[in-house]
Each structure stands twice: as structure tokens, then as C-alpha cells.
CSV table of C-alpha atoms and ligand atoms in Angstrom, one decimal:
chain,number,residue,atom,x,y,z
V,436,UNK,CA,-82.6,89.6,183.9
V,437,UNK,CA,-79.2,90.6,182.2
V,438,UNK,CA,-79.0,94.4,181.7
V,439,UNK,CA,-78.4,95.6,178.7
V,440,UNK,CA,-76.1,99.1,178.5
V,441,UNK,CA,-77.6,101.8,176.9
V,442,UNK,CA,-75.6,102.2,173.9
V,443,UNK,CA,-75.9,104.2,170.9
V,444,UNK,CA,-77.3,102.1,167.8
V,445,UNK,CA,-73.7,102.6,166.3
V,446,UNK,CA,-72.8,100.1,169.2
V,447,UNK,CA,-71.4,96.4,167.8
V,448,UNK,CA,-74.2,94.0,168.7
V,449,UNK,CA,-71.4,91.8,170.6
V,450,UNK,CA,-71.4,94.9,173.1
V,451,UNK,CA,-75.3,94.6,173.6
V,452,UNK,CA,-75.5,91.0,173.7
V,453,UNK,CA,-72.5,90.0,176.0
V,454,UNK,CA,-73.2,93.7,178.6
V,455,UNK,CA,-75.6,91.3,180.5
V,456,UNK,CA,-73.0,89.1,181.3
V,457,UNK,CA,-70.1,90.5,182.6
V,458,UNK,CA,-68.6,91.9,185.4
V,459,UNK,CA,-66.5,94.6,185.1
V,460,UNK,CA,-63.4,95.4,187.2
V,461,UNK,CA,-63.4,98.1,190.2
V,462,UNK,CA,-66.8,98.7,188.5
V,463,UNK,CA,-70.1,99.6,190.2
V,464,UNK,CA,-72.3,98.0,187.8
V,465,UNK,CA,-75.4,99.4,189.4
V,466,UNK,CA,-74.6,102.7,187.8
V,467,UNK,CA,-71.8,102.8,185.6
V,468,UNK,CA,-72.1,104.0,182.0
V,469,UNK,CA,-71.1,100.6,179.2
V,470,UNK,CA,-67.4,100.6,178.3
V,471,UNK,CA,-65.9,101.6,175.0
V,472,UNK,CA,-65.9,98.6,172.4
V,473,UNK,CA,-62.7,98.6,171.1
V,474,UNK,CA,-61.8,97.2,167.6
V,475,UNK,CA,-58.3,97.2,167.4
V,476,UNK,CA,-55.5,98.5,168.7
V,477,UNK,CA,-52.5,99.9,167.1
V,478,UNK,CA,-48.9,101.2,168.1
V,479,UNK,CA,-49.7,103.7,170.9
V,480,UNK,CA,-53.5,103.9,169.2
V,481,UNK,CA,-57.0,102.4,170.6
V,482,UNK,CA,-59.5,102.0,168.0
V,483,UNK,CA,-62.8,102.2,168.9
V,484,UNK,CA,-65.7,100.3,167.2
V,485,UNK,CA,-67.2,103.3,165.3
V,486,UNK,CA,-63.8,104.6,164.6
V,487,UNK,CA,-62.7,107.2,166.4
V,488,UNK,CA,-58.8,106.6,167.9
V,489,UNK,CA,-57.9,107.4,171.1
V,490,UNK,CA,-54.6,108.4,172.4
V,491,UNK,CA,-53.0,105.7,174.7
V,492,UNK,CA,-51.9,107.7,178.0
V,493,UNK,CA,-53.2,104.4,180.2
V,494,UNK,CA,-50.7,101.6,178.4
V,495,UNK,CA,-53.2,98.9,179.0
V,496,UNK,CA,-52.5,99.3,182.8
V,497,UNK,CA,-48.5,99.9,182.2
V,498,UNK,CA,-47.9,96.9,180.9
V,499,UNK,CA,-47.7,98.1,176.7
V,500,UNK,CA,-44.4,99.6,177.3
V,501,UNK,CA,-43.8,99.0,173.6
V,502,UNK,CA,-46.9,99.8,171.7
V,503,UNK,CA,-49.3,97.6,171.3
V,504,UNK,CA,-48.7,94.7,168.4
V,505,UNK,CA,-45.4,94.9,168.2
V,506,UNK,CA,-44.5,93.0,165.5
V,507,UNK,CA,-41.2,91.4,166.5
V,508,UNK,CA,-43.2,90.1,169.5
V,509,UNK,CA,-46.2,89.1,167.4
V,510,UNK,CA,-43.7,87.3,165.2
V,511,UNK,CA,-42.4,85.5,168.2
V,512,UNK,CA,-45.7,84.5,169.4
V,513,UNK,CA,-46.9,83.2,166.2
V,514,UNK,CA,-43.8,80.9,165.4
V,515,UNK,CA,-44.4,79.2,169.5
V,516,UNK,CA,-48.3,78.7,168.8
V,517,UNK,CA,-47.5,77.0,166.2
V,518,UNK,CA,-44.8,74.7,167.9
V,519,UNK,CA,-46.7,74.6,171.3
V,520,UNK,CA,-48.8,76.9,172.9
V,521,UNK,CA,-48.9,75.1,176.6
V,522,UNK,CA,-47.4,72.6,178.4
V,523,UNK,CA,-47.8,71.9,182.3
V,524,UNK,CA,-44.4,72.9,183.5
V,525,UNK,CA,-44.3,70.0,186.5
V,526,UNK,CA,-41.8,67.5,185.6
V,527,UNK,CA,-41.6,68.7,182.0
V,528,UNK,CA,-39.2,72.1,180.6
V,529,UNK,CA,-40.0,74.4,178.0
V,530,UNK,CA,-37.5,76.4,176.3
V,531,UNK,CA,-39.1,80.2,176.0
V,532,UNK,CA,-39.7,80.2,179.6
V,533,UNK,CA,-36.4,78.9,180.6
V,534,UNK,CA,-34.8,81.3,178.1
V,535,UNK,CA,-36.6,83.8,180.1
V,536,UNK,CA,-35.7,82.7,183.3
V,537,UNK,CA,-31.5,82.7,183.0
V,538,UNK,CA,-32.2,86.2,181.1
V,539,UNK,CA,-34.4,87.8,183.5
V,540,UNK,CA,-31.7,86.3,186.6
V,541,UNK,CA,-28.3,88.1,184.0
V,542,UNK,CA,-30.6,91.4,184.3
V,543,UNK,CA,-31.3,91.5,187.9
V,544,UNK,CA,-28.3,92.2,190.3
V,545,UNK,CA,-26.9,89.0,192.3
V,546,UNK,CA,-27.8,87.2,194.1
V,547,UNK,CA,-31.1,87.4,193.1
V,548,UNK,CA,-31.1,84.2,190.4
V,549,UNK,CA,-34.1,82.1,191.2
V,550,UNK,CA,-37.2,82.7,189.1
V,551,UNK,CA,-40.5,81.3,190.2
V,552,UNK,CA,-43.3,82.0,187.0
V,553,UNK,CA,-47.0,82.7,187.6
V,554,UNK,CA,-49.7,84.5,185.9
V,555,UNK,CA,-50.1,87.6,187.5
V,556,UNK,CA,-48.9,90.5,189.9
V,557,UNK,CA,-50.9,89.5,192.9
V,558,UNK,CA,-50.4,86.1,192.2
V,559,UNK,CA,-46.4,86.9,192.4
V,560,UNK,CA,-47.5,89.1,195.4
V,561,UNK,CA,-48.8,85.7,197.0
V,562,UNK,CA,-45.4,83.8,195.9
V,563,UNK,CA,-43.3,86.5,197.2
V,564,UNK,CA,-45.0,86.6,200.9
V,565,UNK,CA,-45.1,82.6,201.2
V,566,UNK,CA,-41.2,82.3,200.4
V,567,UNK,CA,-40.7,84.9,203.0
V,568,UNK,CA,-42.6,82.6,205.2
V,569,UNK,CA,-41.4,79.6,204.1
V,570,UNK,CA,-37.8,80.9,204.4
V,571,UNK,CA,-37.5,81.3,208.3
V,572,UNK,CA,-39.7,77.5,208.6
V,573,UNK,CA,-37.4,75.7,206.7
V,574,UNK,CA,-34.9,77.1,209.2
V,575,UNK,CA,-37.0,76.0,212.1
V,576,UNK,CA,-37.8,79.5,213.5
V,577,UNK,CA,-41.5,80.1,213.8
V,578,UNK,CA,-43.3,83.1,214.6
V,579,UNK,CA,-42.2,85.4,211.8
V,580,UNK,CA,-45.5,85.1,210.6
V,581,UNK,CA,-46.7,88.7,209.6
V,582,UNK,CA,-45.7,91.7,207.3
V,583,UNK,CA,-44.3,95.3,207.0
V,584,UNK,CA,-45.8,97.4,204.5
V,585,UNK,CA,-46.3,100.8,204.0
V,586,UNK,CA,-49.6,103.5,203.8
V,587,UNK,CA,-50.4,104.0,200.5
V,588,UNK,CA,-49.2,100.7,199.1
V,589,UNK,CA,-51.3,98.7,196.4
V,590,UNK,CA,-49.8,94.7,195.9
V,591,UNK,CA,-52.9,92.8,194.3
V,592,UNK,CA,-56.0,92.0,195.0
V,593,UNK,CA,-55.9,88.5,195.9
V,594,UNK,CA,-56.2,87.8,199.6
V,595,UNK,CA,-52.8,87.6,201.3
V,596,UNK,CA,-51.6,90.6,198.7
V,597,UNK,CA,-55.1,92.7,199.7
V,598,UNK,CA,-53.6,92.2,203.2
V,599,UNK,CA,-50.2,94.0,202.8
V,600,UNK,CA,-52.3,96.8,200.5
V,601,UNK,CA,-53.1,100.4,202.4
V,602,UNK,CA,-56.0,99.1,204.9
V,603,UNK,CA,-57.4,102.7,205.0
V,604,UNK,CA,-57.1,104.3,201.7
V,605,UNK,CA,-56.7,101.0,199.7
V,606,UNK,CA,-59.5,99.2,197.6
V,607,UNK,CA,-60.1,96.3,200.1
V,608,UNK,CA,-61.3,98.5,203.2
V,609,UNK,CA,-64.5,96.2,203.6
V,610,UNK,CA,-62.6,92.8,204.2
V,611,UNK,CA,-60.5,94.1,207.1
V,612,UNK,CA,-61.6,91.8,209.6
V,613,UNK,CA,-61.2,88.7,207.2
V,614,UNK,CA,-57.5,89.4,206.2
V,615,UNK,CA,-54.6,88.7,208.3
V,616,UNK,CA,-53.1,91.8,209.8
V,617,UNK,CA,-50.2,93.4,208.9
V,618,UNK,CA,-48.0,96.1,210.0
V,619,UNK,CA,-48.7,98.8,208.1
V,620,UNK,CA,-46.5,102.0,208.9
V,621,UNK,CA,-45.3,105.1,207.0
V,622,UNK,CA,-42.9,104.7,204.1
V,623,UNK,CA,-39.6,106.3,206.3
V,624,UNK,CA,-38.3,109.8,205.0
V,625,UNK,CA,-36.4,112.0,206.3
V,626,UNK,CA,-33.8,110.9,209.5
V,627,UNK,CA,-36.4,110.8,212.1
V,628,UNK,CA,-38.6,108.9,209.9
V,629,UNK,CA,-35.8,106.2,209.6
V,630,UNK,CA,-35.3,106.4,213.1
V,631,UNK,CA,-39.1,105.9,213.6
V,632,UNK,CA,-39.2,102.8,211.6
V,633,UNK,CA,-36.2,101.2,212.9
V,634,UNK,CA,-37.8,101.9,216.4
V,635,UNK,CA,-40.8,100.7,215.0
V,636,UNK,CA,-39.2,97.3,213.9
V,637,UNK,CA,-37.1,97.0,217.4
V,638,UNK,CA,-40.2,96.9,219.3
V,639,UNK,CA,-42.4,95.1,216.7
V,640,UNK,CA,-40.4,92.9,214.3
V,641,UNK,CA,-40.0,89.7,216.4
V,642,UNK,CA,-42.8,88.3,214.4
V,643,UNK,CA,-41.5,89.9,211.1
V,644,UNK,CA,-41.3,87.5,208.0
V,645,UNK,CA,-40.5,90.5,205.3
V,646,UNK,CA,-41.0,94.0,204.4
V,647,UNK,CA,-42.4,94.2,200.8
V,648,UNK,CA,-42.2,98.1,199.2
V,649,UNK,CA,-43.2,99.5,195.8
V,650,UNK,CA,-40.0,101.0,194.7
V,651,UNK,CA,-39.8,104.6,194.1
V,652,UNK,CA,-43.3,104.6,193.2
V,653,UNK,CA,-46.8,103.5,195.0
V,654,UNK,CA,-48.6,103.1,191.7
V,655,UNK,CA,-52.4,102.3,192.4
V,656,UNK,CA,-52.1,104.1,195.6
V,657,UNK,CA,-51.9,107.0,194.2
V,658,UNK,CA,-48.9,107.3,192.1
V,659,UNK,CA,-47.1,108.5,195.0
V,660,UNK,CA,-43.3,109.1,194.4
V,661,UNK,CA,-40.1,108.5,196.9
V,662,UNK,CA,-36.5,108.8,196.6
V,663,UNK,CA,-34.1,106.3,196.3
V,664,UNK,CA,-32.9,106.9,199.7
V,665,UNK,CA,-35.6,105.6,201.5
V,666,UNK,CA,-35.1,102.5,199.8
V,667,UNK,CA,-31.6,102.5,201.0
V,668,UNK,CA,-33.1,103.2,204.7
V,669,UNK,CA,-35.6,100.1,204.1
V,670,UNK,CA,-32.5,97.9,203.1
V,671,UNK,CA,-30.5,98.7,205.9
V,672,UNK,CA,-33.2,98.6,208.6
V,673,UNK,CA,-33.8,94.8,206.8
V,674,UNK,CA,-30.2,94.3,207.2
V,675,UNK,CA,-30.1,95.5,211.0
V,676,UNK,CA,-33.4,93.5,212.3
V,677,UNK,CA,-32.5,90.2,210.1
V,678,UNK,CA,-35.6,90.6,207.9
V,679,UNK,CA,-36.3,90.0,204.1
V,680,UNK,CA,-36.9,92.8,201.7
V,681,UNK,CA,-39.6,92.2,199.2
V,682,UNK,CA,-39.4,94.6,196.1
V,683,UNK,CA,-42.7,94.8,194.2
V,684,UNK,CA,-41.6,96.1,190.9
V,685,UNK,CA,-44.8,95.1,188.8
V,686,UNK,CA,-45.2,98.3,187.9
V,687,UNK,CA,-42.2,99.9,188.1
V,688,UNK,CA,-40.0,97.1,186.2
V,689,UNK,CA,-39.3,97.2,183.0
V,690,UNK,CA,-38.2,101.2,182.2
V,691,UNK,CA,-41.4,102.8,183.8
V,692,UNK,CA,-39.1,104.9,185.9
V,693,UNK,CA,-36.2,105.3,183.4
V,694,UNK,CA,-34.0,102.9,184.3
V,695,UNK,CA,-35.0,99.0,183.8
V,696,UNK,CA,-36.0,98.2,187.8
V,697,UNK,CA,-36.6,101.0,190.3
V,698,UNK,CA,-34.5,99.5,192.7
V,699,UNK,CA,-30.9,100.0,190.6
V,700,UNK,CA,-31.6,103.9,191.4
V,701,UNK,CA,-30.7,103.2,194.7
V,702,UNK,CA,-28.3,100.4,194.5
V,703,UNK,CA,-30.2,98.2,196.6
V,704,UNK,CA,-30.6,94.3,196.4
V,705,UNK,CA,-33.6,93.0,197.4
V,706,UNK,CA,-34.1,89.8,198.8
V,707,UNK,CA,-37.1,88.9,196.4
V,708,UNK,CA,-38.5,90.6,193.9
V,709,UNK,CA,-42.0,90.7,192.2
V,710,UNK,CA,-42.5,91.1,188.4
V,711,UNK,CA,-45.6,91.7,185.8
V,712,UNK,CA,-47.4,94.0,183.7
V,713,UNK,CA,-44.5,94.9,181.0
V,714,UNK,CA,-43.0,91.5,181.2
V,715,UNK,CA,-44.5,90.2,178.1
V,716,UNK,CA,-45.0,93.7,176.9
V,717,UNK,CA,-47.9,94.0,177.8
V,718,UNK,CA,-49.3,91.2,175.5
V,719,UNK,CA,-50.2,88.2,178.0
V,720,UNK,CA,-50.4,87.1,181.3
V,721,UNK,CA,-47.3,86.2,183.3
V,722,UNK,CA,-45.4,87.4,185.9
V,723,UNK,CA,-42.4,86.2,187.8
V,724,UNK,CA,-41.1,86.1,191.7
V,725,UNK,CA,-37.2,86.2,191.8
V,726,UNK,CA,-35.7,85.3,194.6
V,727,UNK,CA,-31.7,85.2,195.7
V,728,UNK,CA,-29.7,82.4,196.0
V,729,UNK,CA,-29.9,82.0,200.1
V,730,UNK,CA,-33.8,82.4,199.4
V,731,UNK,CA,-33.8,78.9,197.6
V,732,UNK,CA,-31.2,77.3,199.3
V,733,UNK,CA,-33.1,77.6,202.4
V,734,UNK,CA,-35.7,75.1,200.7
V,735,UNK,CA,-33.0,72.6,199.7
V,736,UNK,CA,-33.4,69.1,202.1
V,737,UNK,CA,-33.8,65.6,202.6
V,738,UNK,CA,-37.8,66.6,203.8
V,739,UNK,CA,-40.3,66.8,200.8
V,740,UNK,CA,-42.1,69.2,203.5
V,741,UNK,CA,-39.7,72.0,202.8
V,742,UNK,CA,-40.4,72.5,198.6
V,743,UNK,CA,-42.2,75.4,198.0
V,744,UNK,CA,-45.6,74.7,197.7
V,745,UNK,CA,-47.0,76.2,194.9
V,746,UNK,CA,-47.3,75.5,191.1
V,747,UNK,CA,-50.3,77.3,189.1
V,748,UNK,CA,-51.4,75.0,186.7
V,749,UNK,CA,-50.5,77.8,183.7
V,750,UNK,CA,-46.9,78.8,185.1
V,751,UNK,CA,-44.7,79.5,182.6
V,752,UNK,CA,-46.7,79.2,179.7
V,753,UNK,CA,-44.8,78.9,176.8
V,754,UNK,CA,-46.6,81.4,174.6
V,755,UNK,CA,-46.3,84.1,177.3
V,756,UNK,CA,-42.6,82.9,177.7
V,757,UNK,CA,-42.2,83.6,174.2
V,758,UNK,CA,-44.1,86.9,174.0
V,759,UNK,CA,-41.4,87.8,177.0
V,760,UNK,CA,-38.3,87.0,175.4
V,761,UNK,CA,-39.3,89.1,172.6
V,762,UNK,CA,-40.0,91.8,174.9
V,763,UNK,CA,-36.5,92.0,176.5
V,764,UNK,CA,-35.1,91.3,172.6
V,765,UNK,CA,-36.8,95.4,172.2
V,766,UNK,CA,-35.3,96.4,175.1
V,767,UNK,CA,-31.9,95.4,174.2
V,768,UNK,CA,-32.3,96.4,170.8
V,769,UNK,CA,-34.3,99.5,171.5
V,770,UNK,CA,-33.5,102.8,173.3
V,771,UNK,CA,-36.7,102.4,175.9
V,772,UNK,CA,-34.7,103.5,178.4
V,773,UNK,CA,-33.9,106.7,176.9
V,774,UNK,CA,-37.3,107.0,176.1
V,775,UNK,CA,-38.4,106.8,179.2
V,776,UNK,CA,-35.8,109.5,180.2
V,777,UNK,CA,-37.1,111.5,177.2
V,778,UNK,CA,-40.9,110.7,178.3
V,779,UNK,CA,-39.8,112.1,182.2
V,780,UNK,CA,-38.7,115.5,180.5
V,781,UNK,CA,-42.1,116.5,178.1
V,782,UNK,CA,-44.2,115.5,181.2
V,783,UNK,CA,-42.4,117.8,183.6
V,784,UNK,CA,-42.8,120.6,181.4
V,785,UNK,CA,-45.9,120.1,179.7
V,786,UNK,CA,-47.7,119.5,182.9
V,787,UNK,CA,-46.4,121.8,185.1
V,788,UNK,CA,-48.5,124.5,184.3
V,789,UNK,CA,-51.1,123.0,185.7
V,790,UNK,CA,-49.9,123.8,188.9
V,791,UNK,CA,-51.5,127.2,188.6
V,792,UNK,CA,-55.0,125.8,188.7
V,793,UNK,CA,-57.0,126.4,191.1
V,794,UNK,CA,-58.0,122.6,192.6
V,795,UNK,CA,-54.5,121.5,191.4
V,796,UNK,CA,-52.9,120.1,194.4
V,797,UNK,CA,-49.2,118.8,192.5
V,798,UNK,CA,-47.9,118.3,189.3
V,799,UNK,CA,-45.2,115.3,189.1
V,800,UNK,CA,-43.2,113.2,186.6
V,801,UNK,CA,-40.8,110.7,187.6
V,802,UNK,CA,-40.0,108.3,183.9
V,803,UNK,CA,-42.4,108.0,181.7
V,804,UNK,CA,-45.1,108.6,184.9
V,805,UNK,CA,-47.5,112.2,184.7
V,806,UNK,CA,-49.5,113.3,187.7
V,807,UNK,CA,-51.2,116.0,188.2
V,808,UNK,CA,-53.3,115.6,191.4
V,809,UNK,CA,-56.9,117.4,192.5
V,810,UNK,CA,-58.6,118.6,195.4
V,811,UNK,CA,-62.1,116.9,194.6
V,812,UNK,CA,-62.5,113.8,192.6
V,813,UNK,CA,-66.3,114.0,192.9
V,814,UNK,CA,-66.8,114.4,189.2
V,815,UNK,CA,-64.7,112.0,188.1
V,816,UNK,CA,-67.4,110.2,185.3
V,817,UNK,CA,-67.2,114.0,184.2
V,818,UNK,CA,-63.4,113.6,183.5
V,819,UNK,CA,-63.7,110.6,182.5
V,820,UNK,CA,-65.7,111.5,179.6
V,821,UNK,CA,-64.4,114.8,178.7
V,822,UNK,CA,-60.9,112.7,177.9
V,823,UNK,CA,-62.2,110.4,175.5
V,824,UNK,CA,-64.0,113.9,173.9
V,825,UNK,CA,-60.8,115.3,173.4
V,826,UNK,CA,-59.3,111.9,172.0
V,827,UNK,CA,-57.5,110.2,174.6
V,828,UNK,CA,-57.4,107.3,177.0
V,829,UNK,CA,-57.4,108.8,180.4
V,830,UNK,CA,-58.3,106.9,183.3
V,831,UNK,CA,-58.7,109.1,186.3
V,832,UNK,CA,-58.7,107.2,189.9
V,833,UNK,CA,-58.2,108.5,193.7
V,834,UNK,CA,-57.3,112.0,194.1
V,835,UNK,CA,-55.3,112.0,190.5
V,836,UNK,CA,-55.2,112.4,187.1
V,837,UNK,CA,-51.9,110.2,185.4
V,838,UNK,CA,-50.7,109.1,182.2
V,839,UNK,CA,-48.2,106.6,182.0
V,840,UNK,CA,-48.1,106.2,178.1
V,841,UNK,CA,-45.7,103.4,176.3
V,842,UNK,CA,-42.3,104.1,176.2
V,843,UNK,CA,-42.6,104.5,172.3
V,844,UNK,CA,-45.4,107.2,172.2
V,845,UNK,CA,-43.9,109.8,169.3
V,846,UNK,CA,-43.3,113.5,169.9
V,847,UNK,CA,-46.8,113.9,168.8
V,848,UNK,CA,-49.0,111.8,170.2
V,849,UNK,CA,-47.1,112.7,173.7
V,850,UNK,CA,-47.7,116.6,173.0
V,851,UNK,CA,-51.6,115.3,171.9
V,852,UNK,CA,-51.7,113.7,175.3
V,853,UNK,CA,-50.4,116.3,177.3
V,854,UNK,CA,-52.7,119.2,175.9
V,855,UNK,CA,-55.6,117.1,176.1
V,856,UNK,CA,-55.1,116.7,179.8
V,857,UNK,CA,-54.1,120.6,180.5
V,858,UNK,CA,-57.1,121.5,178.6
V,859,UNK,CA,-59.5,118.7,180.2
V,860,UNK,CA,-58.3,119.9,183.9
V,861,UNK,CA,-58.1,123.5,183.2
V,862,UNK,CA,-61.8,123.3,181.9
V,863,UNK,CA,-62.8,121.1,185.5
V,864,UNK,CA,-60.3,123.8,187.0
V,865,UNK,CA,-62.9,126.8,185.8
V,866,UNK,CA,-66.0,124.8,186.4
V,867,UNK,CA,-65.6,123.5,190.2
U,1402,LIG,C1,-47.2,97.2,192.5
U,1402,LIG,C2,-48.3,96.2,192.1
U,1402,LIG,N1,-48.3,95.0,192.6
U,1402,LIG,C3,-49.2,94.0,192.3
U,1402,LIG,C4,-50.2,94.3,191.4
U,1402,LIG,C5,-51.2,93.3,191.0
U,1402,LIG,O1,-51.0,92.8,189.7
U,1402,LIG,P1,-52.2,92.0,189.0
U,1402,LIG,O2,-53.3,93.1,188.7
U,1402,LIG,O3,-51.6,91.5,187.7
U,1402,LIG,O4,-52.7,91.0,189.9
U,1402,LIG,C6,-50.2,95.6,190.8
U,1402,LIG,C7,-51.3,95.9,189.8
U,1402,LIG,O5,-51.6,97.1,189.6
U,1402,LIG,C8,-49.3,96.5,191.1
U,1402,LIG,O6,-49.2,97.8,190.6
């Protein structure tokens, strides 16, 4: 028997009818109230059904780094449906998506030139760990079969990704014994972290493949920051114990952290590197793996064996190649970056007297990326609710409260954010 959400009689009979049949993400549907039917969405505005707006602090999972409906990317994606939406991209080229790869190989730092396109961040994820595989094969060494990742980490959800995800405080805790194991250690700070993990890797890193990090930021983990200098320390361990260095920047790419890919703050080259989310500003699915030059060569010979193995059946969709282009036409043309920058100071300041809460555990920004983090997340529907109340899009999750609005949110709309979440948690602050 479908069940039907209990929903107000303003509800949209769509809502009623289709409840019954879906399943919702992260979601226990046993017990969870219906979701918000949205009618429209506009700028850095979500438009409910029965016409309230909400203030966008969420960015549609950080991927509308430019507002949603943009129109130079709208206009961009209505001129390609019209000339051709899809086309399989084995054995035939289409132009968005390689427009999109030779721009997204100028942006990133050489060597890193090769772009493999898929349709979504775990799915990169997957690309990411099978070239890393595939790299030392085609080389005839075997053995280097496994991964380095780091507490706290989030990749995906898909099965090899779920793998390099924290085992303990990640979503996937249940399928343990059916995922391959990984090495999962702290990210390094400090010196006698770094000396720890290079330790670690001396002893353990014979049957080492790759390390694959979230730069700067562990996003669904937590939104957990680190400096720039551990990245440096990951890179040179890398360097030191001949592994690869995987860089997930699918949510840190594209200006989340003020400058276009985490990884520039500390000057480090990755070997591969994962992109999604605000690729096509947040308007479809794609995502890319970008690997360097020696990556690829290492799959160049005579044996059809040694091709990488992999081709989803939508890569590189033309539409969502299109919608991309566009993207990085705004970010050329527009000051996200500064925005970001911008974003990074109201947060810091507007948050921070939080801190003073009782239950408040920290208060960080780092680019357009708010956290304020709590002692008890037991009431969590309770927050959940009292945010769309005050007239914003809030998703609480873990231990944390975090808004991670789009780049263009006005002076406004930011401030409208930022009170609503100092007066939400101040009100849980008084009632825990
Ligand atoms: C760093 C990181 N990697 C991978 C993923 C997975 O992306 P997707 O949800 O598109 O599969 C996410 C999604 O939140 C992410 O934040």
C-alpha cells in the first residue's frame, strides 16, 4: 500500500499522488515528515508550492554556485536542445563537451590535461580509483591494489567510493564487511602527524594504488576544515613512497573555498583530480576525472587490454556540456571569486557570536562555507523545521549546522541567512 504524506490540503495533488512512490535520499521513510513541494526556483530563492520563498543557504547541494536559472546558462542550454540534446560519445565527438574538456585542462595546473566525463561525483570517485589502479597494471606491477584515505572523508556513495568514505563516522557503516578495505588514517597535521603518516605509508604502502583527499575541506563529513599545508605534506609523502594523489574537489571546485580549486591554496599538483556539483552550475548532471599526462600515457599500447575500461552510456552529454561551458563563461566574466572571498568575511562575523552559546561547540568559515557546530544533534527535525519558519533553506546534518549559499547571494539575502541561523540556534541554545 503506497503511503501517502500527511500534508496540509494546500499541498499540490502531484505531492499526494507521487509520496507513495518514491524514495527519498538519506531518508528514513518509516518516519520522516513529506518534503517541501517546490514550484520554482529563482536566483538565490526556492519557491514553495503555496508560496512562501525560502532563503537558499543549501545551494542545491553546492552545486548552484550561480543562482539558480541563470539565464546566460539557460540560454546556452536552450540553443544545444535544440541542435542535439545527446549523443553516445563512443566513436562519435561532440563539440560542448570537448569545448569543455581543453577548457577545463587550460584551468587546471599541468600536467593534469586528460579529462574523462561522467555523470556524477561518485561516479568520478569510481573513475578516479580505477585509473589509479589501472596505472601501476599497465606498468606490470601488481599488488597496489588498495587506498589511503583519511577519517572524516565523504567520496560518494557508490560502492568502491563508500569504501574510501570514513568507515566509522561515514554514512555506509552497515556494509563494512562487503566493501574492500582501505587504509583509513588521520588527515596529517602538525610535524609529528606528518611523521606519523609517512611512517604509516613506509610500513603499509607496498600495496598502495593512491591516496585520494578532500582538499581543504571534508564536506559531508562534517564540513571539517585543514590548511593548505597538509596538502603539501600529502603531496610530498606521495612523492616520497611513489604513490598517486587523488584530489576530490567535487565540492570544493569551482570557488567554494575562494579560489577556483582548493588545491591552488597550496600549490600542489595532484595526480588526478575529481570534479562535480558546480560544474554545470548546478543545473545538470556531469562530472569529470582529470588526470595528468603520465596518468594516460601509462594506458597507451599495442594491447586493447590496457584502455581504460569505462564509458557510461550518458558521458559527456552534450546538454550538460553545454550548461558547463556556460558556467565557466560566468566565472570568467563574473567576480565569483571575489564573492566567495566577500561571502568568507559576513560569515566569519555574522556567525561568530554564536560561539557564546551554550551547546555551541565552533564557529567556522572558510569561502563561501558557514559552520557553526553543536553538542547534541538529537533534535535535529526541530531545527530543521524551525529554519524553514524563519524563511530559509537550512539543512542540518551530523554534529553541524552550515550554509554554503551561491556565490551570488546579495548583501541581503546573506544578512537574512545569517540572522535566521543565529536566531534559530540561539533559540535551540536556550531550550536544550
Ligand atoms: C567530496 C565529494 N565527493 C564525492 C561526492 C559524491 O558526489 P555525487 O553525490 O554526485 O555522487 C560528494 C557529494 O557530496 C562529495 O562532496
Amino acid at each position: 500500500m503506497a503511503r501517502r504524506p500527511q500534508t496540509g490540503p494546500s499541498a499540490p495533488g502531484w505531492l499526494a499522488e507521487g509520496y507513495g512512490h518514491v524514495w527519498l535520499p538519506y531518508t528514513q521513510m518509516a518516519s520522516v515528515p513529506p518534503p517541501l513541494p517546490v514550484a520554482e526556483t529563482r536566483g538565490t530563492r526556492i519557491v514553495l508550492a503555496d508560496g512562501r520563498e525560502l532563503i537558499d543557504g543549501i545551494a542545491s547541494w553546492w552545486t548552484a554556485c550561480h543562482g539558480y536559472n541563470h539565464p546566460h546558462i539557460r540560454a546556452a542550454v536552450a540553443a544545444q536542445l535544440d541542435r542535439m540534446p545527446h549523443v553516445m560519445f563512443g566513436g562519435l565527438a561532440n563539440e560542448p563537451a570537448l569545448r569543455l574538456a581543453s577548457r577545463l585542462a587550460a584551468m587546471l595546473p599541468d600536467p593534469l590535461s586528460r579529462v574523462f566525463l561522467s555523470e556524477s561525483g561518485s561516479v568520478a570517485v569510481e573513475i578516479a580509483l580505477k585509473m589509479a589502479l589501472q596505472y601501476w597494471l599497465n606498468q606490470g606491477v601488481s599488488g597496489r591494489h588498495r587506498f589511503v584515505s583519511f577519517q572524516g572523508a565523504y567520496h560518494g556513495d557508490t560502492f568502491a567510493a563508500m569504501s574510501v568514505c570514513d568507515p566509522e563516522e561515514g554514512m555506509h557503516r552497515l556494509f563494512a564487511g562487503a566493501l574492500p578495505e582501505q587504509h583509513v588514517v588521520p588527515l596529517p597535521h602538525e610535524e609529528a602527524g606528518v611523521a606519523a603518516f609517512d611512517a604509516y605509508l613506509a610500513r603499509h604502502g607496498e600495496d598502495v594504488a593512491a591516496v585520494i583527499v578532500e582538499p581543504l575541506v571534508q564536506g559531508a563529513g562534517g564540513m571539517r576544515f585543514h590548511g593548505p599545508e597538509t596538502l603539501r605534506a600529502l603531496r610530498g609523502a606521495c612523492d616520497r613512497h611513489g604513490l598517486l594523489l587523488i584530489a576530490d574537489e567535487i565540492m570544493t571546485g569551482f570557488g567554494r573555498t575562494g579560489t577556483m580549486f582548493a588545491c591552488e591554496q597550496a600549490e600542489v599538483v595532484p595526480d588526478i583530480v575529481t570534479l562535480s556539483k558546480a560544474l554545470t552550475g548546478g543545473t545538470m548532471a556531469l562530472a569529470a576525472t582529470v588526470a595528468s599526462e603520465r596518468i594516460f600515457e601509462a594506458f597507451l599500447s599495442d594491447d586493447p587490454d590496457a584502455a581504460l575500461m569505462h564509458g557510461p552510456t550518458f558521458m559527456a552529454n552534450p546538454l550538460a556540456c553545454a550548461a558547463a561551458n556556460a558556467s565557466l563563461d560566468l566565472f570568467e566574466r563574473e567576480p565569483r571569486l571575489a564573492q566567495a572571498r566577500a561571502i568568507e568575511g559576513h560569515l566569519k562575523a555574522a556567525l561568530e557570536p554564536a560561539r557564546a552559546l551554550p551547546g555551541v561547540v565552533d564557529v567556522r568559515a572558510r569561502g563561501a562555507i558557514g559552520v557553526v557546530q553543536l553538542d547534541d544533534m538529537s533534535r535535529i527535525a526541530w531545527l530543521k523545521k524551525r529554519f524553514v519558519a524563519a524563511g530559509v533553506w537550512v539543512r542540518p546534518f551530523g554534529d553541524i549546522v552550515y550554509v554554503t549559499p551561491a556565490l551570488t547571494i546579495d548583501a541581503a539575502d546573506l544578512a537574512g541567512l545569517t540572522d535566521a541561523l543565529i536566531d534559530v540556534v540561539t533559540a535551540w541554545s536556550r531550550e536544550r
